[in-house]
Amino acid sequence: MRTLVIDTATEACSIALFDEDEPIASDHRVLGRGHAEHLVPMIAGLPEKGRADRIAVARGPGSFTGVRVGIAAARALSFAWNVPCLGYSTPALVAAMALHEGKRAPVAVVMNGGHGEYFVQNFAAEGTAQDEVRSLPPEQAAQAARHRVIAGNRAQAVADLLDGEVLALELLPDANYACLLDDAYLSPDLTPIYGRGPDAKVPMPRVRGRDL
């Protein structure tokens, strides 16, 4: 079974094509912005234009725009190819990457959450999530990180706030490592995981020319 993996939830834009767990080809770029413009050409550059028997896509949390771009592309290809589409969480992949580094210890994943906050989620040594992802100010994120191994693109920033010995692994999610994820982390639920409320507020209705 071939699997196409799409991850655009952070400033990194990455794709990978696998045959079972064997990597065929991949592409990983740190873009910051412009995922929508780069993603389709990146997929088209894969062998057989990335054609696969199923698709896996990052649901976030991360960039609101990036999460939506990845899921929209995955849904479109799933429909065009008539194949299943599964979602996974960004922290779960980063935790799996950290464990792959040989650090067989519990890990706290800390990622940029925007608006000065960080996404935090803790994982056991076997990769099982120990809590729900939260968006917190840096000082609170440091307190929420339970473990002395910290991974993610805000790992060093949180490590600097903690006393004692802390191992910081500066990692961005990379689709090429998605084969490390247990199938239990792949779900048909493609609902985005935003981790915090939307930036824009819904306008309140007006009655007789006055705000409610």
PDB file of C-alpha atoms in Angstrom:
ATOM      1  CA  MET A   1       0.000   0.000   0.000  1.00  0.00           C
ATOM      2  CA  ARG A   2       1.304   3.415  -0.974  1.00  0.00           C
ATOM      3  CA  THR A   3       0.697   6.375   1.340  1.00  0.00           C
ATOM      4  CA  LEU A   4       1.076  10.053   0.503  1.00  0.00           C
ATOM      5  CA  VAL A   5       1.732  12.207   3.577  1.00  0.00           C
ATOM      6  CA  ILE A   6       1.101  15.973   3.588  1.00  0.00           C
ATOM      7  CA  ASP A   7       2.225  18.249   6.425  1.00  0.00           C
ATOM      8  CA  THR A   8       1.717  22.000   6.124  1.00  0.00           C
ATOM      9  CA  ALA A   9       0.662  22.852   9.693  1.00  0.00           C
ATOM     10  CA  THR A  10       3.789  24.868  10.554  1.00  0.00           C
ATOM     11  CA  GLU A  11       6.329  27.021   8.728  1.00  0.00           C
ATOM     12  CA  ALA A  12       7.614  23.756   7.256  1.00  0.00           C
ATOM     13  CA  CYS A  13       5.922  22.364   4.163  1.00  0.00           C
ATOM     14  CA  SER A  14       6.664  18.682   3.660  1.00  0.00           C
ATOM     15  CA  ILE A  15       5.415  15.698   1.710  1.00  0.00           C
ATOM     16  CA  ALA A  16       6.460  12.073   1.527  1.00  0.00           C
ATOM     17  CA  LEU A  17       5.491   8.972  -0.417  1.00  0.00           C
ATOM     18  CA  PHE A  18       5.776   5.534   1.199  1.00  0.00           C
ATOM     19  CA  ASP A  19       5.327   1.954   0.073  1.00  0.00           C
ATOM     20  CA  GLU A  20       4.166   0.394   3.347  1.00  0.00           C
ATOM     21  CA  ASP A  21       6.841   1.828   5.703  1.00  0.00           C
ATOM     22  CA  GLU A  22       9.527   2.160   3.054  1.00  0.00           C
ATOM     23  CA  PRO A  23      10.148   5.746   1.888  1.00  0.00           C
ATOM     24  CA  ILE A  24      10.008   6.299  -1.862  1.00  0.00           C
ATOM     25  CA  ALA A  25      10.519  10.064  -2.102  1.00  0.00           C
ATOM     26  CA  SER A  26      10.021  13.188  -0.006  1.00  0.00           C
ATOM     27  CA  ASP A  27      10.380  16.961   0.009  1.00  0.00           C
ATOM     28  CA  HIS A  28      10.764  19.235   3.045  1.00  0.00           C
ATOM     29  CA  ARG A  29      10.965  23.028   2.845  1.00  0.00           C
ATOM     30  CA  VAL A  30      10.887  25.690   5.536  1.00  0.00           C
ATOM     31  CA  LEU A  31       8.770  28.360   3.869  1.00  0.00           C
ATOM     32  CA  GLY A  32       7.167  30.405   6.589  1.00  0.00           C
ATOM     33  CA  ARG A  33       4.426  31.390   4.141  1.00  0.00           C
ATOM     34  CA  GLY A  34       3.296  30.332   0.681  1.00  0.00           C
ATOM     35  CA  HIS A  35       2.360  26.722   1.366  1.00  0.00           C
ATOM     36  CA  ALA A  36      -0.569  26.852  -1.050  1.00  0.00           C
ATOM     37  CA  GLU A  37       1.692  27.918  -3.939  1.00  0.00           C
ATOM     38  CA  HIS A  38       4.359  25.277  -3.249  1.00  0.00           C
ATOM     39  CA  LEU A  39       2.372  22.237  -2.150  1.00  0.00           C
ATOM     40  CA  VAL A  40       0.822  21.075  -5.446  1.00  0.00           C
ATOM     41  CA  PRO A  41       4.075  21.406  -7.464  1.00  0.00           C
ATOM     42  CA  MET A  42       5.896  19.514  -4.706  1.00  0.00           C
ATOM     43  CA  ILE A  43       3.400  16.655  -4.926  1.00  0.00           C
ATOM     44  CA  ALA A  44       3.552  16.697  -8.722  1.00  0.00           C
ATOM     45  CA  GLY A  45       7.323  16.239  -8.457  1.00  0.00           C
ATOM     46  CA  LEU A  46       6.963  12.902  -6.693  1.00  0.00           C
ATOM     47  CA  PRO A  47       7.078   9.602  -8.643  1.00  0.00           C
ATOM     48  CA  GLU A  48       3.776   9.098 -10.488  1.00  0.00           C
ATOM     49  CA  LYS A  49       2.810  12.560  -9.204  1.00  0.00           C
ATOM     50  CA  GLY A  50       2.382  11.163  -5.725  1.00  0.00           C
ATOM     51  CA  ARG A  51      -0.411   8.755  -6.656  1.00  0.00           C
ATOM     52  CA  ALA A  52      -1.152   6.610  -3.604  1.00  0.00           C
ATOM     53  CA  ASP A  53      -3.629   4.146  -2.092  1.00  0.00           C
ATOM     54  CA  ARG A  54      -4.312   6.428   0.856  1.00  0.00           C
ATOM     55  CA  ILE A  55      -3.444   9.914   2.085  1.00  0.00           C
ATOM     56  CA  ALA A  56      -2.393  11.093   5.546  1.00  0.00           C
ATOM     57  CA  VAL A  57      -2.442  14.771   6.472  1.00  0.00           C
ATOM     58  CA  ALA A  58      -1.508  16.875   9.498  1.00  0.00           C
ATOM     59  CA  ARG A  59      -4.540  18.328  11.289  1.00  0.00           C
ATOM     60  CA  GLY A  60      -2.500  20.736  13.434  1.00  0.00           C
ATOM     61  CA  PRO A  61      -2.355  22.574  15.658  1.00  0.00           C
ATOM     62  CA  GLY A  62      -0.265  25.195  13.958  1.00  0.00           C
ATOM     63  CA  SER A  63      -0.847  27.897  11.412  1.00  0.00           C
ATOM     64  CA  PHE A  64      -4.575  28.366  10.733  1.00  0.00           C
ATOM     65  CA  THR A  65      -3.860  28.842   7.025  1.00  0.00           C
ATOM     66  CA  GLY A  66      -1.323  26.035   6.804  1.00  0.00           C
ATOM     67  CA  VAL A  67      -3.640  23.517   8.445  1.00  0.00           C
ATOM     68  CA  ARG A  68      -6.471  24.396   6.062  1.00  0.00           C
ATOM     69  CA  VAL A  69      -4.200  24.254   2.988  1.00  0.00           C
ATOM     70  CA  GLY A  70      -3.004  20.749   3.805  1.00  0.00           C
ATOM     71  CA  ILE A  71      -6.421  19.347   4.612  1.00  0.00           C
ATOM     72  CA  ALA A  72      -8.008  20.917   1.523  1.00  0.00           C
ATOM     73  CA  ALA A  73      -5.328  19.414  -0.742  1.00  0.00           C
ATOM     74  CA  ALA A  74      -5.637  16.012   0.924  1.00  0.00           C
ATOM     75  CA  ARG A  75      -9.429  16.025   0.553  1.00  0.00           C
ATOM     76  CA  ALA A  76      -9.193  16.993  -3.122  1.00  0.00           C
ATOM     77  CA  LEU A  77      -6.702  14.235  -3.930  1.00  0.00           C
ATOM     78  CA  SER A  78      -8.704  11.719  -1.896  1.00  0.00           C
ATOM     79  CA  PHE A  79     -11.773  12.532  -3.975  1.00  0.00           C
ATOM     80  CA  ALA A  80      -9.890  12.547  -7.300  1.00  0.00           C
ATOM     81  CA  TRP A  81      -8.140   9.240  -6.629  1.00  0.00           C
ATOM     82  CA  ASN A  82     -11.066   7.659  -4.732  1.00  0.00           C
ATOM     83  CA  VAL A  83      -8.815   6.673  -1.817  1.00  0.00           C
ATOM     84  CA  PRO A  84      -9.211   7.092   1.969  1.00  0.00           C
ATOM     85  CA  CYS A  85      -7.836  10.150   3.728  1.00  0.00           C
ATOM     86  CA  LEU A  86      -6.637  10.060   7.345  1.00  0.00           C
ATOM     87  CA  GLY A  87      -5.532  12.789   9.721  1.00  0.00           C
ATOM     88  CA  TYR A  88      -2.884  12.944  12.455  1.00  0.00           C
ATOM     89  CA  SER A  89      -1.840  15.534  15.020  1.00  0.00           C
ATOM     90  CA  THR A  90       1.310  17.608  14.585  1.00  0.00           C
ATOM     91  CA  PRO A  91       2.605  17.075  18.169  1.00  0.00           C
ATOM     92  CA  ALA A  92       2.283  13.308  17.769  1.00  0.00           C
ATOM     93  CA  LEU A  93       4.599  13.400  14.753  1.00  0.00           C
ATOM     94  CA  VAL A  94       7.123  15.650  16.511  1.00  0.00           C
ATOM     95  CA  ALA A  95       7.094  13.319  19.534  1.00  0.00           C
ATOM     96  CA  ALA A  96       7.719  10.331  17.248  1.00  0.00           C
ATOM     97  CA  MET A  97      10.617  12.192  15.640  1.00  0.00           C
ATOM     98  CA  ALA A  98      12.105  12.960  19.052  1.00  0.00           C
ATOM     99  CA  LEU A  99      11.862   9.306  20.093  1.00  0.00           C
ATOM    100  CA  HIS A 100      13.496   8.348  16.780  1.00  0.00           C
ATOM    101  CA  GLU A 101      16.467  10.529  17.777  1.00  0.00           C
ATOM    102  CA  GLY A 102      17.242   7.808  20.307  1.00  0.00           C
ATOM    103  CA  LYS A 103      15.865   9.670  23.305  1.00  0.00           C
ATOM    104  CA  ARG A 104      13.703   6.860  24.657  1.00  0.00           C
ATOM    105  CA  ALA A 105      12.278   9.029  27.390  1.00  0.00           C
ATOM    106  CA  PRO A 106       9.033  10.931  27.921  1.00  0.00           C
ATOM    107  CA  VAL A 107       8.944  14.100  25.836  1.00  0.00           C
ATOM    108  CA  ALA A 108       7.133  17.424  26.002  1.00  0.00           C
ATOM    109  CA  VAL A 109       6.339  18.853  22.573  1.00  0.00           C
ATOM    110  CA  VAL A 110       6.357  22.659  22.452  1.00  0.00           C
ATOM    111  CA  MET A 111       5.483  24.417  19.193  1.00  0.00           C
ATOM    112  CA  ASN A 112       4.856  28.006  18.177  1.00  0.00           C
ATOM    113  CA  GLY A 113       1.207  28.809  18.770  1.00  0.00           C
ATOM    114  CA  GLY A 114       1.074  32.380  17.514  1.00  0.00           C
ATOM    115  CA  HIS A 115       0.181  35.566  19.384  1.00  0.00           C
ATOM    116  CA  GLY A 116       3.094  34.974  21.734  1.00  0.00           C
ATOM    117  CA  GLU A 117       1.792  31.611  22.955  1.00  0.00           C
ATOM    118  CA  TYR A 118       3.132  28.070  22.610  1.00  0.00           C
ATOM    119  CA  PHE A 119       1.315  24.793  21.968  1.00  0.00           C
ATOM    120  CA  VAL A 120       2.236  22.202  24.618  1.00  0.00           C
ATOM    121  CA  GLN A 121       1.512  18.475  24.824  1.00  0.00           C
ATOM    122  CA  ASN A 122       3.228  15.729  26.815  1.00  0.00           C
ATOM    123  CA  PHE A 123       3.984  12.212  25.570  1.00  0.00           C
ATOM    124  CA  ALA A 124       5.104   9.018  27.301  1.00  0.00           C
ATOM    125  CA  ALA A 125       8.263   7.188  26.251  1.00  0.00           C
ATOM    126  CA  GLU A 126       6.270   4.906  23.945  1.00  0.00           C
ATOM    127  CA  GLY A 127       4.715   7.909  22.191  1.00  0.00           C
ATOM    128  CA  THR A 128       1.299   7.903  23.888  1.00  0.00           C
ATOM    129  CA  ALA A 129      -0.230  11.328  24.494  1.00  0.00           C
ATOM    130  CA  GLN A 130      -0.581  12.084  28.213  1.00  0.00           C
ATOM    131  CA  ASP A 131      -2.781  15.167  27.961  1.00  0.00           C
ATOM    132  CA  GLU A 132      -4.548  17.422  25.485  1.00  0.00           C
ATOM    133  CA  VAL A 133      -2.681  20.054  23.506  1.00  0.00           C
ATOM    134  CA  ARG A 134      -2.939  23.528  25.038  1.00  0.00           C
ATOM    135  CA  SER A 135      -1.994  27.036  23.908  1.00  0.00           C
ATOM    136  CA  LEU A 136      -0.261  28.901  26.744  1.00  0.00           C
ATOM    137  CA  PRO A 137       1.997  31.921  27.371  1.00  0.00           C
ATOM    138  CA  PRO A 138       5.703  30.933  27.497  1.00  0.00           C
ATOM    139  CA  GLU A 139       6.023  30.847  31.300  1.00  0.00           C
ATOM    140  CA  GLN A 140       2.897  28.710  31.673  1.00  0.00           C
ATOM    141  CA  ALA A 141       4.028  26.496  28.796  1.00  0.00           C
ATOM    142  CA  ALA A 142       7.303  25.869  30.628  1.00  0.00           C
ATOM    143  CA  GLN A 143       5.375  24.784  33.717  1.00  0.00           C
ATOM    144  CA  ALA A 144       3.074  22.576  31.641  1.00  0.00           C
ATOM    145  CA  ALA A 145       6.047  20.760  30.053  1.00  0.00           C
ATOM    146  CA  ARG A 146       6.356  17.786  32.417  1.00  0.00           C
ATOM    147  CA  HIS A 147       9.484  16.203  30.995  1.00  0.00           C
ATOM    148  CA  ARG A 148      13.177  16.988  30.747  1.00  0.00           C
ATOM    149  CA  VAL A 149      13.253  16.201  27.033  1.00  0.00           C
ATOM    150  CA  ILE A 150      11.532  18.949  25.067  1.00  0.00           C
ATOM    151  CA  ALA A 151      10.990  18.838  21.304  1.00  0.00           C
ATOM    152  CA  GLY A 152       9.584  21.302  18.784  1.00  0.00           C
ATOM    153  CA  ASN A 153      10.356  24.678  17.297  1.00  0.00           C
ATOM    154  CA  ARG A 154      10.027  26.350  20.721  1.00  0.00           C
ATOM    155  CA  ALA A 155      11.929  23.677  22.642  1.00  0.00           C
ATOM    156  CA  GLN A 156      14.979  25.831  23.374  1.00  0.00           C
ATOM    157  CA  ALA A 157      12.857  28.839  24.328  1.00  0.00           C
ATOM    158  CA  VAL A 158      11.065  26.776  26.988  1.00  0.00           C
ATOM    159  CA  ALA A 159      14.259  25.035  28.117  1.00  0.00           C
ATOM    160  CA  ASP A 160      15.758  28.464  28.818  1.00  0.00           C
ATOM    161  CA  LEU A 161      12.906  29.137  31.261  1.00  0.00           C
ATOM    162  CA  LEU A 162      13.506  25.961  33.275  1.00  0.00           C
ATOM    163  CA  ASP A 163      16.035  25.173  35.978  1.00  0.00           C
ATOM    164  CA  GLY A 164      18.185  22.087  35.861  1.00  0.00           C
ATOM    165  CA  GLU A 165      19.300  19.934  32.952  1.00  0.00           C
ATOM    166  CA  VAL A 166      16.932  19.937  29.998  1.00  0.00           C
ATOM    167  CA  LEU A 167      17.504  18.438  26.548  1.00  0.00           C
ATOM    168  CA  ALA A 168      16.008  20.667  23.847  1.00  0.00           C
ATOM    169  CA  LEU A 169      15.437  19.173  20.387  1.00  0.00           C
ATOM    170  CA  GLU A 170      14.630  21.917  17.883  1.00  0.00           C
ATOM    171  CA  LEU A 171      12.375  20.057  15.451  1.00  0.00           C
ATOM    172  CA  LEU A 172       9.820  20.940  12.797  1.00  0.00           C
ATOM    173  CA  PRO A 173       7.396  18.250  11.617  1.00  0.00           C
ATOM    174  CA  ASP A 174       8.656  16.339   8.590  1.00  0.00           C
ATOM    175  CA  ALA A 175       6.356  14.085   6.566  1.00  0.00           C
ATOM    176  CA  ASN A 176       9.328  11.815   5.828  1.00  0.00           C
ATOM    177  CA  TYR A 177       9.054  10.541   9.420  1.00  0.00           C
ATOM    178  CA  ALA A 178       5.318   9.846   9.335  1.00  0.00           C
ATOM    179  CA  CYS A 179       6.059   6.114   9.044  1.00  0.00           C
ATOM    180  CA  LEU A 180       7.071   6.328  12.725  1.00  0.00           C
ATOM    181  CA  LEU A 181       3.479   7.081  13.727  1.00  0.00           C
ATOM    182  CA  ASP A 182       1.462   4.197  15.067  1.00  0.00           C
ATOM    183  CA  ASP A 183      -1.729   3.574  13.072  1.00  0.00           C
ATOM    184  CA  ALA A 184      -3.640   4.465  16.235  1.00  0.00           C
ATOM    185  CA  TYR A 185      -2.726   8.095  15.524  1.00  0.00           C
ATOM    186  CA  LEU A 186      -4.295   7.987  12.066  1.00  0.00           C
ATOM    187  CA  SER A 187      -7.987   8.863  12.091  1.00  0.00           C
ATOM    188  CA  PRO A 188     -10.653   9.410   9.421  1.00  0.00           C
ATOM    189  CA  ASP A 189     -11.533  12.582  11.342  1.00  0.00           C
ATOM    190  CA  LEU A 190     -10.100  15.485   9.340  1.00  0.00           C
ATOM    191  CA  THR A 191     -11.371  18.226  11.628  1.00  0.00           C
ATOM    192  CA  PRO A 192      -8.570  20.796  12.066  1.00  0.00           C
ATOM    193  CA  ILE A 193      -6.944  20.945  15.494  1.00  0.00           C
ATOM    194  CA  TYR A 194      -6.452  24.672  15.967  1.00  0.00           C
ATOM    195  CA  GLY A 195      -5.457  24.565  19.622  1.00  0.00           C
ATOM    196  CA  ARG A 196      -6.882  28.010  20.332  1.00  0.00           C
ATOM    197  CA  GLY A 197      -9.756  30.239  19.273  1.00  0.00           C
ATOM    198  CA  PRO A 198      -9.914  32.015  15.905  1.00  0.00           C
ATOM    199  CA  ASP A 199      -8.105  35.320  15.473  1.00  0.00           C
ATOM    200  CA  ALA A 200     -11.199  37.079  14.100  1.00  0.00           C
ATOM    201  CA  LYS A 201     -14.305  37.710  16.171  1.00  0.00           C
ATOM    202  CA  VAL A 202     -17.788  37.153  14.777  1.00  0.00           C
ATOM    203  CA  PRO A 203     -19.556  40.529  14.527  1.00  0.00           C
ATOM    204  CA  MET A 204     -22.418  40.952  16.956  1.00  0.00           C
ATOM    205  CA  PRO A 205     -25.853  41.590  15.434  1.00  0.00           C
ATOM    206  CA  ARG A 206     -27.228  45.109  15.396  1.00  0.00           C
ATOM    207  CA  VAL A 207     -30.732  46.069  16.475  1.00  0.00           C
ATOM    208  CA  ARG A 208     -32.247  49.362  15.352  1.00  0.00           C
ATOM    209  CA  GLY A 209     -28.857  50.732  14.494  1.00  0.00           C
ATOM    210  CA  ARG A 210     -27.272  49.883  17.835  1.00  0.00           C
ATOM    211  CA  ASP A 211     -24.724  47.229  18.800  1.00  0.00           C
ATOM    212  CA  LEU A 212     -26.008  44.516  21.130  1.00  0.00           C
TER     213      LEU A 212
END
